[in-house]
Amino acid sequence: LGKEKDRLRASGWTNEESAIEKVDEQAFEASLKARQGYLASRELLGKVVKINVDVADATSKSSEAAANQQKTISMVLSGSGVILAILLGVFISRSISRPIIATVAQLDAIATQGDLTKDVEKANLQRGDEIGQLSKGMQGLMEFQRKIQALAGEMAMGNWTLDIDRRSEKEDLGRALQMLVEKINQAL
């Protein structure tokens, strides 16, 4: 519209003439419409910005809530893991210490009192670990001691026809008992 007004003036028209006034009115109306469009656009843009800010706030709050929930879940799982580890440690330590304590008590009873009346617990004999091996060795030792005790009892009753089986060449007690029986039989 400004170019149109300049073209009319260049062709000799003056501001008072109706064509220039008409162009001025049209320019003013166009300016008003442009301003109204600008204001409407600005208002709509403000609404879009507000919506985006609200969505960002909601997303931030939702993310923060999810993060807090994940922290809580992690803490609960970590705490549960620690408790489970402690319980498992107590269970494992008891499964090791109880049979060893029982074996030590049994060995002490044999060493201090000569008590061969109790056998090693069957559950310990059936274990496939070192506790099972220890229990089997203990039971073998007790059976050997009982056999020697029975042989000594037979000798005390005057039975010198005993056949003493040695478990190996390293067994000095069996060899000594065998020599004792042989010497007594030669003397009789």
mmCIF file of C-alpha atoms in Angstrom:
data_model
loop_
_atom_site.group_PDB
_atom_site.id
_atom_site.type_symbol
_atom_site.label_atom_id
_atom_site.label_comp_id
_atom_site.label_asym_id
_atom_site.label_seq_id
_atom_site.Cartn_x
_atom_site.Cartn_y
_atom_site.Cartn_z
ATOM 1 C CA LEU A 1 0.000 0.000 0.000
ATOM 2 C CA GLY A 2 2.888 2.365 0.693
ATOM 3 C CA LYS A 3 4.220 1.797 -2.832
ATOM 4 C CA GLU A 4 0.769 2.447 -4.257
ATOM 5 C CA LYS A 5 0.611 5.741 -2.357
ATOM 6 C CA ASP A 6 4.088 6.702 -3.608
ATOM 7 C CA ARG A 7 3.071 5.838 -7.189
ATOM 8 C CA LEU A 8 -0.070 8.040 -6.921
ATOM 9 C CA ARG A 9 1.951 10.979 -5.563
ATOM 10 C CA ALA A 10 4.530 10.542 -8.294
ATOM 11 C CA SER A 11 1.754 10.786 -10.859
ATOM 12 C CA GLY A 12 0.685 14.135 -9.308
ATOM 13 C CA TRP A 13 -1.973 13.266 -6.776
ATOM 14 C CA THR A 14 -2.018 15.080 -3.466
ATOM 15 C CA ASN A 15 -2.873 13.864 0.063
ATOM 16 C CA GLU A 16 -6.239 15.573 -0.060
ATOM 17 C CA GLU A 17 -7.448 13.628 -2.941
ATOM 18 C CA SER A 18 -9.756 10.750 -2.295
ATOM 19 C CA ALA A 19 -7.585 8.042 -3.893
ATOM 20 C CA ILE A 20 -4.706 8.729 -1.485
ATOM 21 C CA GLU A 21 -7.099 8.897 1.429
ATOM 22 C CA LYS A 22 -8.544 5.620 0.336
ATOM 23 C CA VAL A 23 -5.067 4.055 0.197
ATOM 24 C CA ASP A 24 -4.301 5.551 3.629
ATOM 25 C CA GLU A 25 -7.477 4.032 5.027
ATOM 26 C CA GLN A 26 -6.673 0.694 3.479
ATOM 27 C CA ALA A 27 -3.122 0.897 4.886
ATOM 28 C CA PHE A 28 -4.476 1.781 8.320
ATOM 29 C CA GLU A 29 -7.005 -1.080 8.194
ATOM 30 C CA ALA A 30 -4.303 -3.486 7.009
ATOM 31 C CA SER A 31 -2.079 -2.240 9.834
ATOM 32 C CA LEU A 32 -4.882 -2.820 12.359
ATOM 33 C CA LYS A 33 -5.543 -6.300 10.992
ATOM 34 C CA ALA A 34 -1.826 -7.074 11.051
ATOM 35 C CA ARG A 35 -1.634 -5.819 14.657
ATOM 36 C CA GLN A 36 -4.663 -7.908 15.620
ATOM 37 C CA GLY A 37 -3.086 -10.940 13.893
ATOM 38 C CA TYR A 38 0.184 -10.244 15.701
ATOM 39 C CA LEU A 39 -1.591 -9.917 19.058
ATOM 40 C CA ALA A 40 -3.632 -13.083 18.389
ATOM 41 C CA SER A 41 -0.463 -14.918 17.317
ATOM 42 C CA ARG A 42 1.338 -13.669 20.389
ATOM 43 C CA GLU A 43 -1.533 -14.817 22.629
ATOM 44 C CA LEU A 44 -1.628 -18.243 20.921
ATOM 45 C CA LEU A 45 2.141 -18.534 21.139
ATOM 46 C CA GLY A 46 1.916 -17.703 24.870
ATOM 47 C CA LYS A 47 -0.676 -20.467 25.273
ATOM 48 C CA VAL A 48 1.577 -22.934 23.410
ATOM 49 C CA VAL A 49 4.512 -21.946 25.611
ATOM 50 C CA LYS A 50 2.362 -22.372 28.742
ATOM 51 C CA ILE A 51 1.171 -25.787 27.539
ATOM 52 C CA ASN A 52 4.788 -26.804 26.857
ATOM 53 C CA VAL A 53 5.873 -25.564 30.302
ATOM 54 C CA ASP A 54 2.970 -27.432 31.945
ATOM 55 C CA VAL A 55 3.814 -30.622 30.014
ATOM 56 C CA ALA A 56 7.490 -30.249 30.935
ATOM 57 C CA ASP A 57 6.567 -29.725 34.614
ATOM 58 C CA ALA A 58 4.263 -32.754 34.581
ATOM 59 C CA THR A 59 6.923 -34.849 32.845
ATOM 60 C CA SER A 60 9.529 -33.646 35.331
ATOM 61 C CA LYS A 61 7.279 -34.516 38.283
ATOM 62 C CA SER A 62 6.447 -37.894 36.756
ATOM 63 C CA SER A 63 10.141 -38.596 36.116
ATOM 64 C CA GLU A 64 11.012 -37.510 39.650
ATOM 65 C CA ALA A 65 8.301 -39.807 41.055
ATOM 66 C CA ALA A 66 9.565 -42.692 38.925
ATOM 67 C CA ALA A 67 13.132 -42.024 40.050
ATOM 68 C CA ASN A 68 12.039 -41.959 43.695
ATOM 69 C CA GLN A 69 10.150 -45.210 43.177
ATOM 70 C CA GLN A 70 13.236 -46.800 41.609
ATOM 71 C CA LYS A 71 15.359 -45.589 44.529
ATOM 72 C CA THR A 72 12.887 -47.117 46.969
ATOM 73 C CA ILE A 73 12.827 -50.404 45.055
ATOM 74 C CA SER A 74 16.638 -50.453 44.906
ATOM 75 C CA MET A 75 16.921 -49.778 48.621
ATOM 76 C CA VAL A 76 14.383 -52.501 49.466
ATOM 77 C CA LEU A 77 16.116 -55.011 47.189
ATOM 78 C CA SER A 78 19.545 -54.095 48.573
ATOM 79 C CA GLY A 79 18.296 -54.417 52.142
ATOM 80 C CA SER A 80 16.657 -57.746 51.323
ATOM 81 C CA GLY A 81 19.897 -58.933 49.725
ATOM 82 C CA VAL A 82 21.891 -57.995 52.821
ATOM 83 C CA ILE A 83 19.402 -59.749 55.114
ATOM 84 C CA LEU A 84 19.407 -62.827 52.873
ATOM 85 C CA ALA A 85 23.216 -62.859 52.840
ATOM 86 C CA ILE A 86 23.321 -62.640 56.639
ATOM 87 C CA LEU A 87 20.783 -65.445 57.031
ATOM 88 C CA LEU A 88 22.629 -67.591 54.513
ATOM 89 C CA GLY A 89 25.922 -66.910 56.313
ATOM 90 C CA VAL A 90 24.412 -67.915 59.657
ATOM 91 C CA PHE A 91 22.943 -71.084 58.122
ATOM 92 C CA ILE A 92 26.224 -72.068 56.468
ATOM 93 C CA SER A 93 28.314 -71.332 59.554
ATOM 94 C CA ARG A 94 25.970 -73.393 61.726
ATOM 95 C CA SER A 95 25.988 -76.277 59.270
ATOM 96 C CA ILE A 96 29.787 -76.309 59.592
ATOM 97 C CA SER A 97 30.273 -75.486 63.275
ATOM 98 C CA ARG A 98 27.629 -77.774 64.820
ATOM 99 C CA PRO A 99 29.104 -81.057 63.492
ATOM 100 C CA ILE A 100 32.632 -79.920 64.405
ATOM 101 C CA ILE A 101 31.532 -78.989 67.939
ATOM 102 C CA ALA A 102 29.821 -82.405 68.283
ATOM 103 C CA THR A 103 32.950 -84.197 67.003
ATOM 104 C CA VAL A 104 35.210 -82.271 69.391
ATOM 105 C CA ALA A 105 32.898 -83.154 72.307
ATOM 106 C CA GLN A 106 32.948 -86.823 71.280
ATOM 107 C CA LEU A 107 36.737 -86.847 70.969
ATOM 108 C CA ASP A 108 37.019 -85.190 74.365
ATOM 109 C CA ALA A 109 34.720 -87.850 75.883
ATOM 110 C CA ILE A 110 36.912 -90.600 74.379
ATOM 111 C CA ALA A 111 40.181 -88.961 75.452
ATOM 112 C CA THR A 112 39.159 -88.031 79.013
ATOM 113 C CA GLN A 113 36.623 -90.741 79.883
ATOM 114 C CA GLY A 114 37.214 -93.552 77.404
ATOM 115 C CA ASP A 115 33.538 -93.198 76.363
ATOM 116 C CA LEU A 116 32.927 -95.172 73.154
ATOM 117 C CA THR A 117 29.161 -95.519 73.637
ATOM 118 C CA LYS A 118 28.024 -92.881 71.166
ATOM 119 C CA ASP A 119 28.274 -93.161 67.400
ATOM 120 C CA VAL A 120 28.808 -90.227 65.062
ATOM 121 C CA GLU A 121 25.491 -88.799 63.849
ATOM 122 C CA LYS A 122 24.283 -90.504 60.638
ATOM 123 C CA ALA A 123 23.535 -87.151 59.001
ATOM 124 C CA ASN A 124 27.194 -86.180 59.374
ATOM 125 C CA LEU A 125 28.375 -89.536 57.993
ATOM 126 C CA GLN A 126 26.259 -89.019 54.867
ATOM 127 C CA ARG A 127 27.639 -85.586 54.050
ATOM 128 C CA GLY A 128 29.839 -85.387 50.965
ATOM 129 C CA ASP A 129 32.067 -82.593 52.247
ATOM 130 C CA GLU A 130 34.992 -82.338 54.645
ATOM 131 C CA ILE A 131 32.626 -82.634 57.625
ATOM 132 C CA GLY A 132 31.491 -86.007 56.211
ATOM 133 C CA GLN A 133 35.108 -87.109 55.804
ATOM 134 C CA LEU A 134 35.929 -86.035 59.360
ATOM 135 C CA SER A 135 32.863 -87.865 60.673
ATOM 136 C CA LYS A 136 33.739 -91.067 58.778
ATOM 137 C CA GLY A 137 37.305 -90.929 60.106
ATOM 138 C CA MET A 138 35.984 -90.399 63.630
ATOM 139 C CA GLN A 139 33.552 -93.326 63.292
ATOM 140 C CA GLY A 140 36.386 -95.559 61.982
ATOM 141 C CA LEU A 141 38.571 -94.593 64.947
ATOM 142 C CA MET A 142 35.760 -95.354 67.395
ATOM 143 C CA GLU A 143 35.071 -98.761 65.780
ATOM 144 C CA PHE A 144 38.771 -99.616 65.985
ATOM 145 C CA GLN A 145 38.880 -98.588 69.649
ATOM 146 C CA ARG A 146 35.804 -100.742 70.345
ATOM 147 C CA LYS A 147 37.445 -103.714 68.605
ATOM 148 C CA ILE A 148 40.615 -103.287 70.663
ATOM 149 C CA GLN A 149 38.502 -102.897 73.799
ATOM 150 C CA ALA A 150 36.645 -106.154 72.974
ATOM 151 C CA LEU A 151 39.946 -107.970 72.357
ATOM 152 C CA ALA A 152 41.316 -106.762 75.689
ATOM 153 C CA GLY A 153 38.115 -107.969 77.363
ATOM 154 C CA GLU A 154 38.505 -111.424 75.778
ATOM 155 C CA MET A 155 42.122 -111.577 76.954
ATOM 156 C CA ALA A 156 41.072 -110.567 80.465
ATOM 157 C CA MET A 157 38.621 -113.499 80.425
ATOM 158 C CA GLY A 158 41.494 -115.871 79.531
ATOM 159 C CA ASN A 159 40.780 -116.280 75.829
ATOM 160 C CA TRP A 160 44.250 -116.415 74.236
ATOM 161 C CA THR A 161 43.160 -118.043 70.981
ATOM 162 C CA LEU A 162 42.344 -114.728 69.458
ATOM 163 C CA ASP A 163 43.202 -113.866 65.881
ATOM 164 C CA ILE A 164 44.291 -110.244 65.783
ATOM 165 C CA ASP A 165 43.893 -108.641 62.388
ATOM 166 C CA ARG A 166 46.110 -105.702 61.732
ATOM 167 C CA ARG A 167 44.742 -103.039 59.439
ATOM 168 C CA SER A 168 48.171 -102.206 58.039
ATOM 169 C CA GLU A 169 51.869 -102.608 58.680
ATOM 170 C CA LYS A 170 51.850 -99.230 60.381
ATOM 171 C CA GLU A 171 49.444 -100.350 63.104
ATOM 172 C CA ASP A 172 51.667 -100.715 66.173
ATOM 173 C CA LEU A 173 48.879 -101.484 68.647
ATOM 174 C CA GLY A 174 47.642 -104.447 66.614
ATOM 175 C CA ARG A 175 51.204 -105.725 66.226
ATOM 176 C CA ALA A 176 51.812 -105.371 69.977
ATOM 177 C CA LEU A 177 48.591 -107.238 70.823
ATOM 178 C CA GLN A 178 49.455 -109.968 68.324
ATOM 179 C CA MET A 179 52.897 -110.386 69.927
ATOM 180 C CA LEU A 180 51.290 -110.446 73.418
ATOM 181 C CA VAL A 181 48.871 -113.219 72.400
ATOM 182 C CA GLU A 182 51.735 -115.218 70.826
ATOM 183 C CA LYS A 183 53.955 -114.833 73.940
ATOM 184 C CA ILE A 184 51.119 -115.842 76.305
ATOM 185 C CA ASN A 185 50.279 -118.854 74.124
ATOM 186 C CA GLN A 186 53.969 -119.927 74.134
ATOM 187 C CA ALA A 187 54.079 -119.590 77.902
ATOM 188 C CA LEU A 188 50.975 -121.698 78.352
#
